[in-house]
JSON list of C-alpha atoms in Angstrom, two decimals:
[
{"chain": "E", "resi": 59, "resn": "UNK", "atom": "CA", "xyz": [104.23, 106.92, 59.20]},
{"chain": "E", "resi": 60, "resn": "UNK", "atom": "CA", "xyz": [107.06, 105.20, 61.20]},
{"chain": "E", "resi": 61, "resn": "UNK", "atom": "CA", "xyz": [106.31, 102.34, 62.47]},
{"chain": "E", "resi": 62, "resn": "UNK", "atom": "CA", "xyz": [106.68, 101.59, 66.28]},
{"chain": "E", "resi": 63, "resn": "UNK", "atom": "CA", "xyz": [106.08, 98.59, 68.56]},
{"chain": "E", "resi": 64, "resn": "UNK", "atom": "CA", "xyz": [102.82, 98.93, 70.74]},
{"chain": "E", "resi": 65, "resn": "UNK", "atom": "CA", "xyz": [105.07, 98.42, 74.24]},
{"chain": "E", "resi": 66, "resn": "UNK", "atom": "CA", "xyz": [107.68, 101.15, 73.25]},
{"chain": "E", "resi": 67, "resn": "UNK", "atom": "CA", "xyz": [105.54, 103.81, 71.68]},
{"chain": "E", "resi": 68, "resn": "UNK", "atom": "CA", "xyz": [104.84, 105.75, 74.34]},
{"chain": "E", "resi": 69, "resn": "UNK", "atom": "CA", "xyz": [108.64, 105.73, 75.39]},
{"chain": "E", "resi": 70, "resn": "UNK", "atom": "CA", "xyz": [109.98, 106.61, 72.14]},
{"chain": "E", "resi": 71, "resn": "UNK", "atom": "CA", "xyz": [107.74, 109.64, 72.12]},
{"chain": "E", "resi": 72, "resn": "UNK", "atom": "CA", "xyz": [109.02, 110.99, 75.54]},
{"chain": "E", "resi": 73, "resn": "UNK", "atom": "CA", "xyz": [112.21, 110.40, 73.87]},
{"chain": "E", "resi": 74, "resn": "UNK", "atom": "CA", "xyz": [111.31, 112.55, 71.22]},
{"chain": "E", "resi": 75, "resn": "UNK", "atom": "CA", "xyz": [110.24, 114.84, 73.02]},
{"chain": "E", "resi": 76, "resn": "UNK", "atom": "CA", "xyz": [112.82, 115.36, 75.73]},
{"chain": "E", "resi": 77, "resn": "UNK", "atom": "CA", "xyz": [115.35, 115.80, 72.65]},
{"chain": "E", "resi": 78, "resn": "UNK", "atom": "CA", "xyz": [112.99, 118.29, 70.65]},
{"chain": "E", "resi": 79, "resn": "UNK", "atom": "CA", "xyz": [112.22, 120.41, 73.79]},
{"chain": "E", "resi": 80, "resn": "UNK", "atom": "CA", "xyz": [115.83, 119.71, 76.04]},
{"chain": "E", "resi": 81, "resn": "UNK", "atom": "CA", "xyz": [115.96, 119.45, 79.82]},
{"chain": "E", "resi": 82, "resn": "UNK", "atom": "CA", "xyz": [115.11, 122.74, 81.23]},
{"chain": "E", "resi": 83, "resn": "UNK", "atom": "CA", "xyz": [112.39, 123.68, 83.01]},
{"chain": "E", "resi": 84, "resn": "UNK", "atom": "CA", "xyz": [111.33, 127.12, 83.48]},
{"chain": "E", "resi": 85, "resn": "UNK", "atom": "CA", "xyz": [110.20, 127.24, 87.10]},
{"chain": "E", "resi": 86, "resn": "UNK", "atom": "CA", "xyz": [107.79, 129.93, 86.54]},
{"chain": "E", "resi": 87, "resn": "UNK", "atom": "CA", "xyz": [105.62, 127.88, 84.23]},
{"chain": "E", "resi": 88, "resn": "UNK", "atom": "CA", "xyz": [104.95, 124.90, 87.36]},
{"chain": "E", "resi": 89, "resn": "UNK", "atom": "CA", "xyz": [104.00, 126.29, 90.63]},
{"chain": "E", "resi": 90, "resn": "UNK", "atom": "CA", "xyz": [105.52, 123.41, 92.58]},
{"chain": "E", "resi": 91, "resn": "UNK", "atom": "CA", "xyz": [108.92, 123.50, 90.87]},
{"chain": "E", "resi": 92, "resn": "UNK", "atom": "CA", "xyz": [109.04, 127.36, 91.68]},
{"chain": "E", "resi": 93, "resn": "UNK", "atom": "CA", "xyz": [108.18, 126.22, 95.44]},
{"chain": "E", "resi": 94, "resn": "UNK", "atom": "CA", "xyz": [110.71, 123.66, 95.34]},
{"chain": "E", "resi": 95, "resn": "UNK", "atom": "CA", "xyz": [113.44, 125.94, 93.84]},
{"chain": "E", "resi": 96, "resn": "UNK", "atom": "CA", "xyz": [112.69, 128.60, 96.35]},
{"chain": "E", "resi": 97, "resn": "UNK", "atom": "CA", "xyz": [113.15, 125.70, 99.34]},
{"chain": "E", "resi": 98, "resn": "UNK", "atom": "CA", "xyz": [110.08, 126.58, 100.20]},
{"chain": "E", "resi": 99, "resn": "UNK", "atom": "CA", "xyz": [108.41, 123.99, 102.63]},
{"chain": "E", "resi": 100, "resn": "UNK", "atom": "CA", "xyz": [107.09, 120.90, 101.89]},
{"chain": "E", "resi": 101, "resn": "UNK", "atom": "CA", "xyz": [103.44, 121.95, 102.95]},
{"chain": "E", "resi": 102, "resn": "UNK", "atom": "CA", "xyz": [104.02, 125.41, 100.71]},
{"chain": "E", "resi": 103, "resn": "UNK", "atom": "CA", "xyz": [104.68, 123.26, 98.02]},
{"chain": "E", "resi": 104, "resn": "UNK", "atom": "CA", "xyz": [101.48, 121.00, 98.32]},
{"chain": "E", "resi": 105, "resn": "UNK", "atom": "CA", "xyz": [99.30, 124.34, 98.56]},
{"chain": "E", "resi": 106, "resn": "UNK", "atom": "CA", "xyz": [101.22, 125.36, 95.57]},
{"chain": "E", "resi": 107, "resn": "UNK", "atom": "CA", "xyz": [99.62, 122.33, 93.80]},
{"chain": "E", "resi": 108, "resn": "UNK", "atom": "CA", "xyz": [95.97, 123.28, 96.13]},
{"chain": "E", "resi": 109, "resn": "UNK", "atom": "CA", "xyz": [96.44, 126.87, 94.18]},
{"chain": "E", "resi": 110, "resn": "UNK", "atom": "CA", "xyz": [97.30, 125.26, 90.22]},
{"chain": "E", "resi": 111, "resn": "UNK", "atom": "CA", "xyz": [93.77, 123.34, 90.34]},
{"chain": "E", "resi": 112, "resn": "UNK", "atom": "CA", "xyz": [91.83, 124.91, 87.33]},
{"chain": "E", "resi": 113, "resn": "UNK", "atom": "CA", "xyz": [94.12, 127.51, 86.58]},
{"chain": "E", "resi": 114, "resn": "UNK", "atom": "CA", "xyz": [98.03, 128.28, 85.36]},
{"chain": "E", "resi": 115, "resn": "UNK", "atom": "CA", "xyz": [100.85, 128.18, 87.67]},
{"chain": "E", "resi": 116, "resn": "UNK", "atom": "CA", "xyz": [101.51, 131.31, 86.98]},
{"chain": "E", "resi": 117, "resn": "UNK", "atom": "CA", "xyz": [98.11, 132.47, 88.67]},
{"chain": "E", "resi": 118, "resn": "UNK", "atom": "CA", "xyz": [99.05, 130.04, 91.03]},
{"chain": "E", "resi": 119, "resn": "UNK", "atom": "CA", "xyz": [102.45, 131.18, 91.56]},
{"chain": "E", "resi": 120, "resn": "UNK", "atom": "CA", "xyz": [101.14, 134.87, 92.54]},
{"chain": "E", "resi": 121, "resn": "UNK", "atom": "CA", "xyz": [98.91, 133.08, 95.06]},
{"chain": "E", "resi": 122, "resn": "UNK", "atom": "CA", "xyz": [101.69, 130.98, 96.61]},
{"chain": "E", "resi": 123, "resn": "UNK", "atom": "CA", "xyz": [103.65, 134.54, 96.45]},
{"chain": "E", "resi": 124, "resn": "UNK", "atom": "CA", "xyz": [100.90, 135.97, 99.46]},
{"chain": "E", "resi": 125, "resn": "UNK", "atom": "CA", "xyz": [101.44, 133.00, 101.45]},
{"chain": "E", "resi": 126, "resn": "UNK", "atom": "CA", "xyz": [105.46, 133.55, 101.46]},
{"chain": "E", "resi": 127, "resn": "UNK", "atom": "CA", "xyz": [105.00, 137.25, 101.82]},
{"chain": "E", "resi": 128, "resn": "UNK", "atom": "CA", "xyz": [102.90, 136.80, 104.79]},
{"chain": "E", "resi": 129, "resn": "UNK", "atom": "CA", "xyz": [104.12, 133.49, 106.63]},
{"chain": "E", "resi": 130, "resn": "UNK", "atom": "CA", "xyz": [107.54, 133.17, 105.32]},
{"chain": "E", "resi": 131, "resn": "UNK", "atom": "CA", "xyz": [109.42, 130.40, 103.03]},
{"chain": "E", "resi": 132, "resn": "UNK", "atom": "CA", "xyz": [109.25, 127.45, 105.33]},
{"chain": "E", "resi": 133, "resn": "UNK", "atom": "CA", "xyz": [105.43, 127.78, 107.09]},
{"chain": "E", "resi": 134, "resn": "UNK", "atom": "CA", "xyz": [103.80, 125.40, 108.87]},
{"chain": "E", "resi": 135, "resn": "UNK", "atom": "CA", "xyz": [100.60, 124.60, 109.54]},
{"chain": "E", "resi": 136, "resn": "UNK", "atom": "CA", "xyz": [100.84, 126.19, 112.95]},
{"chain": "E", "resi": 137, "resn": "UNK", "atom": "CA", "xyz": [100.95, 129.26, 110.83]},
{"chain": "E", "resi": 138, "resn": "UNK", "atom": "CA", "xyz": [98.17, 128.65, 108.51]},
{"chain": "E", "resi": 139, "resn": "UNK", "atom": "CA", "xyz": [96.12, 128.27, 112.10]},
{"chain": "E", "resi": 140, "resn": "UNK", "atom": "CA", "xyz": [96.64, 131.85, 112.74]},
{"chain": "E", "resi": 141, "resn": "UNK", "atom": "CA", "xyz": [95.05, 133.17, 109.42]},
{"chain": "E", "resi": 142, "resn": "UNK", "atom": "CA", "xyz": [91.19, 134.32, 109.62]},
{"chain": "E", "resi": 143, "resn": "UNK", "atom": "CA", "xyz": [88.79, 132.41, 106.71]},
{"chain": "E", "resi": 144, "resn": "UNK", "atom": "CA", "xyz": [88.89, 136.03, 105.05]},
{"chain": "E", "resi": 145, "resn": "UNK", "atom": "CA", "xyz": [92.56, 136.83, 104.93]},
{"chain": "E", "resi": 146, "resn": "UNK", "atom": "CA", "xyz": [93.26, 133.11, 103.56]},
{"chain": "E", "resi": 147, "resn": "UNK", "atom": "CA", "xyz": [90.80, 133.64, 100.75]},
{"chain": "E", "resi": 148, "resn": "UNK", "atom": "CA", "xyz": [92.40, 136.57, 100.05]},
{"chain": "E", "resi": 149, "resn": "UNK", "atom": "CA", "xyz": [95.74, 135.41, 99.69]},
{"chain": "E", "resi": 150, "resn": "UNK", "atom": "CA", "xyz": [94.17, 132.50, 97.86]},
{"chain": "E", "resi": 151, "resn": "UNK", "atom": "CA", "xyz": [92.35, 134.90, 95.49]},
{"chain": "E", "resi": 152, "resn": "UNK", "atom": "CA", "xyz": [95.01, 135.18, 92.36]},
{"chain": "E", "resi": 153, "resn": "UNK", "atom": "CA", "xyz": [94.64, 131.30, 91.60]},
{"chain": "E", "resi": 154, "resn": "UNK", "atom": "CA", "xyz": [90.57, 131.49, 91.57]},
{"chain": "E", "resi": 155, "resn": "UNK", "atom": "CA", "xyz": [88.09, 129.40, 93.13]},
{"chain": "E", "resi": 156, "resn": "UNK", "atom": "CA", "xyz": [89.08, 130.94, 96.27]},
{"chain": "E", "resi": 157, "resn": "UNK", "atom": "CA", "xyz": [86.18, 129.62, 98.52]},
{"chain": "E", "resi": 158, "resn": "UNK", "atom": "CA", "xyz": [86.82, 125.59, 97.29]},
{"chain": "E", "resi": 159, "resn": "UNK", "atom": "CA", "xyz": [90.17, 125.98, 97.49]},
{"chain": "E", "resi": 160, "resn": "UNK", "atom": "CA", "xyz": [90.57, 127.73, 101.17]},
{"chain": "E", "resi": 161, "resn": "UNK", "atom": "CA", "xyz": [88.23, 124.95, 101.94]},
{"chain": "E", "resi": 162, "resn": "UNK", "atom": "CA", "xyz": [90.86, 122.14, 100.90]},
{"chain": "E", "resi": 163, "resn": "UNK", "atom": "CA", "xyz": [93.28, 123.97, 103.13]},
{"chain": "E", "resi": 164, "resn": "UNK", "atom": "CA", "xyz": [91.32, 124.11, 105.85]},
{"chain": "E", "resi": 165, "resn": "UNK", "atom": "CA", "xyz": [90.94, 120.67, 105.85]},
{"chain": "E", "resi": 166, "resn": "UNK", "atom": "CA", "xyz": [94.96, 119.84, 105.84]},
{"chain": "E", "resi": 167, "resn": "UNK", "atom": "CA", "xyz": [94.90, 121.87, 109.23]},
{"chain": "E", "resi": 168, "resn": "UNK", "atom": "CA", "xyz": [92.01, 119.78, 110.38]},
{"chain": "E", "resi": 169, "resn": "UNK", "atom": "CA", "xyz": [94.12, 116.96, 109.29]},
{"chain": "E", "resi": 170, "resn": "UNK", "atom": "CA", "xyz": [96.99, 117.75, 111.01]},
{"chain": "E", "resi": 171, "resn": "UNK", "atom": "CA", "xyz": [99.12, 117.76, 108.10]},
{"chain": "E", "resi": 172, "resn": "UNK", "atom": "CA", "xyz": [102.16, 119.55, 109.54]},
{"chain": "E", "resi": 173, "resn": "UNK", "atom": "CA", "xyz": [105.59, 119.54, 107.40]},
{"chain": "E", "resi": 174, "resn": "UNK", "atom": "CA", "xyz": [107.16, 116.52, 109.34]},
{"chain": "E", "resi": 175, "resn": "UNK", "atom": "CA", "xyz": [103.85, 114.08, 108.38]},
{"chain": "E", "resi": 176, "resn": "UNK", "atom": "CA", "xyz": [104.55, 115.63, 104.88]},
{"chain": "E", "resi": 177, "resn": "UNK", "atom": "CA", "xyz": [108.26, 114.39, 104.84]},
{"chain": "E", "resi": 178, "resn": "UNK", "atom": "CA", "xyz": [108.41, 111.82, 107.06]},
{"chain": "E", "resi": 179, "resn": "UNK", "atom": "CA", "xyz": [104.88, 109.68, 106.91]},
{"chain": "E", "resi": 180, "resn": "UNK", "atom": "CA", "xyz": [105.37, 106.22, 105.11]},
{"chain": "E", "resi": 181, "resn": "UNK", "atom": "CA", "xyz": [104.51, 107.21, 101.34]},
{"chain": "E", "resi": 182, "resn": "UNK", "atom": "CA", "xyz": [101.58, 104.34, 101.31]},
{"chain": "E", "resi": 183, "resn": "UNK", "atom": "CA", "xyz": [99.95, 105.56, 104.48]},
{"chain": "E", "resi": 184, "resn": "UNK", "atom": "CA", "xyz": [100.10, 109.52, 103.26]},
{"chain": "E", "resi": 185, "resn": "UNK", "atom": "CA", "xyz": [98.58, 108.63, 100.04]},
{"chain": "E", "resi": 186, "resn": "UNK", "atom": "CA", "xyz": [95.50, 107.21, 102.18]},
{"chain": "E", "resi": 187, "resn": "UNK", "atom": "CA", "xyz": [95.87, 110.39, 104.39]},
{"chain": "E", "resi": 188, "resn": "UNK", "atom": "CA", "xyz": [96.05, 112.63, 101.53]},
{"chain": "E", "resi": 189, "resn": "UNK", "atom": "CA", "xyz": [93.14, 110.82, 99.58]},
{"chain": "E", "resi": 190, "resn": "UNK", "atom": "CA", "xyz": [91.13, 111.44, 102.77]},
{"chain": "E", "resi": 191, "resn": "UNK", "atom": "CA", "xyz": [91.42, 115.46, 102.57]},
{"chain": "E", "resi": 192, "resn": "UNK", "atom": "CA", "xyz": [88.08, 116.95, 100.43]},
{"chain": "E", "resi": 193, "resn": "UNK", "atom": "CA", "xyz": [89.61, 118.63, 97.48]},
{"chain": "E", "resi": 194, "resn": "UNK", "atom": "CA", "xyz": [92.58, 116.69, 97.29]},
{"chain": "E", "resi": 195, "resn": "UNK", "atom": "CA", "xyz": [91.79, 114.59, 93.99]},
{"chain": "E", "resi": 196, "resn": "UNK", "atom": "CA", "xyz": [94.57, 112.19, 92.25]},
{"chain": "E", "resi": 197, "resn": "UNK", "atom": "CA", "xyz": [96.87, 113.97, 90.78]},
{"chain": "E", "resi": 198, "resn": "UNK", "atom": "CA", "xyz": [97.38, 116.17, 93.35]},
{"chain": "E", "resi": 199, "resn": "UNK", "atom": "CA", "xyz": [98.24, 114.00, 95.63]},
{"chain": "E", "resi": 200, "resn": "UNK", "atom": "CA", "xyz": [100.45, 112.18, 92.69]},
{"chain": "E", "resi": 201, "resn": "UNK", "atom": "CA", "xyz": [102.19, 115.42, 92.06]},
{"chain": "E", "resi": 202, "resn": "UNK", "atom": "CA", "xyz": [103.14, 116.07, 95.71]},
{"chain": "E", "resi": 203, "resn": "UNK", "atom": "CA", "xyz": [104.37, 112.16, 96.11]},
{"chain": "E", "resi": 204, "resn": "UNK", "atom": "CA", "xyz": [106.47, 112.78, 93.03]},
{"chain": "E", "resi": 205, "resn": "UNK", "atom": "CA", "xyz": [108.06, 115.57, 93.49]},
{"chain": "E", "resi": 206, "resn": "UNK", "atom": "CA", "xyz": [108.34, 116.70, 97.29]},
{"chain": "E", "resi": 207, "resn": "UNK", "atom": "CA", "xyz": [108.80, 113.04, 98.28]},
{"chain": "E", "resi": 208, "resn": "UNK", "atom": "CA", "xyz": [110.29, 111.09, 95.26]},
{"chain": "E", "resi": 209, "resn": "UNK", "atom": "CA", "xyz": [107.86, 108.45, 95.30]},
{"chain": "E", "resi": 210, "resn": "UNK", "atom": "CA", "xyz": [107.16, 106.53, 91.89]},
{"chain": "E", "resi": 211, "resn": "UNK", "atom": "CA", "xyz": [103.79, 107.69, 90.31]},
{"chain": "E", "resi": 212, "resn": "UNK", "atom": "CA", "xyz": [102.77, 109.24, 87.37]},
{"chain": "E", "resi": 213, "resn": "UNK", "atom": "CA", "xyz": [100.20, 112.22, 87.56]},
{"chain": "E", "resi": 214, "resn": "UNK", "atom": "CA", "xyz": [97.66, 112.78, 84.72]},
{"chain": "E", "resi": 215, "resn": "UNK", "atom": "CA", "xyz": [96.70, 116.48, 83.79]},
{"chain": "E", "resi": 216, "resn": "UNK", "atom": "CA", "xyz": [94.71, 117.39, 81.15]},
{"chain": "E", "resi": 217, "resn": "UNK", "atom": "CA", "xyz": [97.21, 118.40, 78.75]},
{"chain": "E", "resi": 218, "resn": "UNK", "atom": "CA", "xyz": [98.52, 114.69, 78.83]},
{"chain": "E", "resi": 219, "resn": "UNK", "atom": "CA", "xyz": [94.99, 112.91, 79.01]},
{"chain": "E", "resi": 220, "resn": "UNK", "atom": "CA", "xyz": [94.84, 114.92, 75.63]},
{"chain": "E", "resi": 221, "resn": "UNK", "atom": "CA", "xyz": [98.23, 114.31, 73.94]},
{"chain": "E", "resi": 222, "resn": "UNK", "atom": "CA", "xyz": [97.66, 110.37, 74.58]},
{"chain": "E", "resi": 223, "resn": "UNK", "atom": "CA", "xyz": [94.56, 110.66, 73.50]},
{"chain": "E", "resi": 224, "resn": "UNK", "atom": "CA", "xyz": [95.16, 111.95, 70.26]},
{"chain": "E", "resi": 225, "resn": "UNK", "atom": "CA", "xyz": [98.21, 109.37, 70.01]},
{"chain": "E", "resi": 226, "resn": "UNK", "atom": "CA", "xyz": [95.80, 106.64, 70.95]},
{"chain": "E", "resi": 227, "resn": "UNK", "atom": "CA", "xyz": [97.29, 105.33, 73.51]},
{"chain": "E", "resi": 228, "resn": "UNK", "atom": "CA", "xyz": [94.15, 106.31, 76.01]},
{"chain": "E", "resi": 229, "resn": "UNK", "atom": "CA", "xyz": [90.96, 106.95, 75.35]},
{"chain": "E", "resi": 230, "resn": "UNK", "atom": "CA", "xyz": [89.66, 110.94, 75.57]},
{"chain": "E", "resi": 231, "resn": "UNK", "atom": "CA", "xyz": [86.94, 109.71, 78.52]},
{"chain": "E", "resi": 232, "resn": "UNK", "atom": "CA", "xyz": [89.33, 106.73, 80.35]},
{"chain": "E", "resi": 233, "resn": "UNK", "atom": "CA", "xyz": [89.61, 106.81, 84.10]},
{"chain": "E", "resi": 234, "resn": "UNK", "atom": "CA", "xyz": [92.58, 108.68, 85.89]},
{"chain": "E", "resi": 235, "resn": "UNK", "atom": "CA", "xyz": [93.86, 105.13, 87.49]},
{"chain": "E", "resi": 236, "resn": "UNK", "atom": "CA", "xyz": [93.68, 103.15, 84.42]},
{"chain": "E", "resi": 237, "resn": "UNK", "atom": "CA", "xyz": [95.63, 106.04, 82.46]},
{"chain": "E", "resi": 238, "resn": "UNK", "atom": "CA", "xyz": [98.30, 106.29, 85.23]},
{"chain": "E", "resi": 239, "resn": "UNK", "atom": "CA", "xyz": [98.96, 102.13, 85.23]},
{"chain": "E", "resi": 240, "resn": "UNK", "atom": "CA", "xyz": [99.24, 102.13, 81.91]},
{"chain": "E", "resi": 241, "resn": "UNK", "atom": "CA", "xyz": [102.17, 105.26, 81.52]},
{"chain": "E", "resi": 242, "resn": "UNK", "atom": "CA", "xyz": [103.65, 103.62, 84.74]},
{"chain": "E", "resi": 243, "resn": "UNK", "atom": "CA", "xyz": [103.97, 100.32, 82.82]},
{"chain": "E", "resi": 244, "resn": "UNK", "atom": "CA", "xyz": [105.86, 101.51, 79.84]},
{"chain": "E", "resi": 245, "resn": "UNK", "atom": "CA", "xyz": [108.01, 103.74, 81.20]},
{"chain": "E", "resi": 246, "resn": "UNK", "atom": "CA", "xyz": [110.75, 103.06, 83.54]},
{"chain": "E", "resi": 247, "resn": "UNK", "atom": "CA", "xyz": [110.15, 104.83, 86.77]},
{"chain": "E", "resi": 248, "resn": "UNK", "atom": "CA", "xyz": [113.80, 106.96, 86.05]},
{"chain": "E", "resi": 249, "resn": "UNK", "atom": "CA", "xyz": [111.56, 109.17, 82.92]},
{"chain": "E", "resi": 250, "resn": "UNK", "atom": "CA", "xyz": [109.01, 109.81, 85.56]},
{"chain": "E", "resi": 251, "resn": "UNK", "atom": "CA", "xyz": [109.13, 113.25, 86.10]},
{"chain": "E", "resi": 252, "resn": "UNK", "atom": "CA", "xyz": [110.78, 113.92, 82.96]},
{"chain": "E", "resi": 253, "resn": "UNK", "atom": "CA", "xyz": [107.85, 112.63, 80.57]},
{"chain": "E", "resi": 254, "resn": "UNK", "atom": "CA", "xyz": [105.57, 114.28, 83.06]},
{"chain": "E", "resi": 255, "resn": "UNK", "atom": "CA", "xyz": [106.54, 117.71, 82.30]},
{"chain": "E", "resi": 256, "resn": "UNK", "atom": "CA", "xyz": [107.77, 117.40, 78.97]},
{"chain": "E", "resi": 257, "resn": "UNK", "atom": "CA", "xyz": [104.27, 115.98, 77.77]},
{"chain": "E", "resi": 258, "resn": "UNK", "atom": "CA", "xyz": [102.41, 118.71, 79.78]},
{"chain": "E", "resi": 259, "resn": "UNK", "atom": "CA", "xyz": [105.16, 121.12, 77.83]},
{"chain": "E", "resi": 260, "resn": "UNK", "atom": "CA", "xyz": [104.25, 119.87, 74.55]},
{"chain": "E", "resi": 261, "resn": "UNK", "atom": "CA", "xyz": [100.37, 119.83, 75.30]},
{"chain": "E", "resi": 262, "resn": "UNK", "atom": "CA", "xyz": [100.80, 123.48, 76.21]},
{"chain": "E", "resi": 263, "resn": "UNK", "atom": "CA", "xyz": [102.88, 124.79, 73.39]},
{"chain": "E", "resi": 264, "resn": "UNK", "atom": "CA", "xyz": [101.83, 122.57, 70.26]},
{"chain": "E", "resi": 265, "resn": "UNK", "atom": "CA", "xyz": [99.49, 119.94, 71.11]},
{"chain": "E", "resi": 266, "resn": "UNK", "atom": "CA", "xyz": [96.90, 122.31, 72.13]},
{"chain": "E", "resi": 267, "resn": "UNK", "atom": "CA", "xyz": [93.25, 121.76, 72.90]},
{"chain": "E", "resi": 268, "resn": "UNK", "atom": "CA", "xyz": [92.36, 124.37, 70.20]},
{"chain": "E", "resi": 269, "resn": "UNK", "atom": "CA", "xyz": [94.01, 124.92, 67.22]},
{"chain": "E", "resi": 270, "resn": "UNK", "atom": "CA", "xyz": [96.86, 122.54, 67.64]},
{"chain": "E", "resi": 271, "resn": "UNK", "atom": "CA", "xyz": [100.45, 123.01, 65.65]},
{"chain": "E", "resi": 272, "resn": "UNK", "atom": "CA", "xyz": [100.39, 119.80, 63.73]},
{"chain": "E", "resi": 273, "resn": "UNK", "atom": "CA", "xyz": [102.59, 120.71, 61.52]},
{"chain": "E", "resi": 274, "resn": "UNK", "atom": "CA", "xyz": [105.32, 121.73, 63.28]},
{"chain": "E", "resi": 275, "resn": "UNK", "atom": "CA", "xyz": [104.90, 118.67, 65.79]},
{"chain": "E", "resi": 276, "resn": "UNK", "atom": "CA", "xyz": [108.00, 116.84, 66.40]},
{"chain": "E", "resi": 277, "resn": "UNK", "atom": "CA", "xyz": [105.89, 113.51, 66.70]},
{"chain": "E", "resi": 278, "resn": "UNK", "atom": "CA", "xyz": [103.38, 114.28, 63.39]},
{"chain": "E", "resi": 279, "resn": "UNK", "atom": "CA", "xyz": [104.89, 111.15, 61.49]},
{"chain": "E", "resi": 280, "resn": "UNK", "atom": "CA", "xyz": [103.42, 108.53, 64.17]},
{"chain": "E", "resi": 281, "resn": "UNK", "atom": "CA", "xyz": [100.46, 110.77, 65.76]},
{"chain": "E", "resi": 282, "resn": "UNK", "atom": "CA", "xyz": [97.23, 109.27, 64.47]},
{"chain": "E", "resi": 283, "resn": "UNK", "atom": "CA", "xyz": [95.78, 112.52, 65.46]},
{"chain": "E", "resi": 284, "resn": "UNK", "atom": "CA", "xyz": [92.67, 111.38, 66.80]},
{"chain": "E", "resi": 285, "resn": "UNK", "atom": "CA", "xyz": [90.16, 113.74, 67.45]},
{"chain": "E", "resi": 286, "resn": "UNK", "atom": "CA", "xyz": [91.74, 116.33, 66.20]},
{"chain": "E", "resi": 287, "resn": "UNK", "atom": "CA", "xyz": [90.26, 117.21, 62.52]},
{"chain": "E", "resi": 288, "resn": "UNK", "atom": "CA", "xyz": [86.84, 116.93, 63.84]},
{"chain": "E", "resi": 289, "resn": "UNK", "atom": "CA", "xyz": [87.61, 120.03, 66.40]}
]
C-alpha cells in the first residue's frame, strides 16, 4: 500500500480520481448542473436541488422538467404563487416525497425568496436565510451556495460520507459540519466543485454502498476499505 502523508491524502485521491474519471460531467446525472446548463433560473436551480433529496437526479430532472414546461426557464417565485397545492405536487410527483417536498417550496414563497435575493443577498446572510426554510438541510443549501453563487463550501452527500468513510478519513456516523471542515481544510477551495462531483461519481459507479468494485478501484492500493468486508 502506498504510502501517503495524513494532510495530503485526501487531495491526492481527488487527484486520482479526476485523472481516472476526466473532467466531464454528464448533466443528466446532477439535476442542478442540467438547470444550470439550461440557464434556467437561479430559484429553478435550488428546487432542482428541493427535487434530488432522497432520490436520483434523473427523477429529479423529470420533476424540474414540469416546472419548465409549465412556468418557463427563468420562473420566479411570483410564478410559483400562482400554482394550487395540488398542481405543485403534481409537478413535484416524479422526484417522490411529493407532500415534504411541496412543503419546502412553499416555504421559499413564504420566505420571499425571489431570484434577485437568490443572486444578489450577501452569501453569509442567505446561508442564515436559507438555514431558516423547513426542509432546507445542509447540503442543500451548500450545493446552491456552490454552484449558483460560487461561494466556497463543500457539500456532503451520502455517496462521499461513504467513500471517506471507507478511506478513513471520517467516521461512517460523524456530523455533516465536522465532515465539511475537515474536506474544506485539505483541499484548496479551486478542487471544490471538482472533488465534489468526482467523489459522488466514483461513489456511484465503483464505490458503491452494495457490492462495491474493489478491484477495479483506481484508489484500491491506499483504501483501507473500512467497512466494507463486513457488508
Amino acid at each position: 500500500m502506498e504510502v501517503i502523508v495524513p494532510g495530503r491524502m485526501l487531495r491526492y485521491v481527488v487527484e486520482v480520481l479526476l485523472k481516472y474519471y476526466g473532467m466531464d460531467v454528464n448533466p443528466e446525472e446532477f439535476s442542478v448542473i442540467k438547470a444550470l446548463r439550461d440557464e434556467l433560473s437561479p430559484l429553478a436551480a435550488l428546487i432542482s436541488i428541493i427535487l434530488s433529496q432522497n432520490t436520483s437526479d434523473r427523477n429529479a430532472i423529470k420533476a424540474l422538467t414540469n416546472f419548465v414546461s409549465r412556468l418557463g426557464k427563468r420562473f420566479d417565485i411570483d410564478d410559483l404563487r400562482k400554482l394550487s397545492v395540488n398542481e405543485l405536487e403534481d409537478m413535484i410527483r416524479p422526484s417522490g416525497m411529493y407532500r415534504l417536498k411541496a412543503n419546502t417550496i412553499l416555504n421559499l414563497i413564504k420566505k420571499g425568496v425571489s431570484n434577485e435575493v437568490l443572486i444578489k443577498e450577501n452569501p453569509e446572510k442567505l446561508k442564515e436565510l436559507l438555514s431558516s426554510i423547513p426542509g432546507i438541510g445542509y447540503k442543500t443549501m451548500d450545493v446552491f451556495l456552490l454552484m449558483v453563487r460560487d461561494y466556497p463550501t463543500f457539500p456532503i452527500d451520502t455517496h462521499i460520507r461513504r467513500v471517506l468513510a471507507r478511506l478513513g478519513f471520517i467516521r461512517r456516523n460523524e456530523p455533516y459540519e465536522s465532515i465539511r471542515a475537515k474536506v474544506m481544510k485539505e483541499l484548496p477551495s479551486s478542487l471544490y466543485l471538482k472533488a465534489h462531483l468526482v467523489l459522488i461519481r466514483h461513489g456511484r459507479e465503483i464505490c458503491k454502498s452494495r457490492k462495491p468494485k474493489c478491484d477495479s478501484c483506481p484508489i484500491r492500493d491506499i483504501c483501507p476499505k473500512i467497512d466494507v468486508m463486513s457488508r
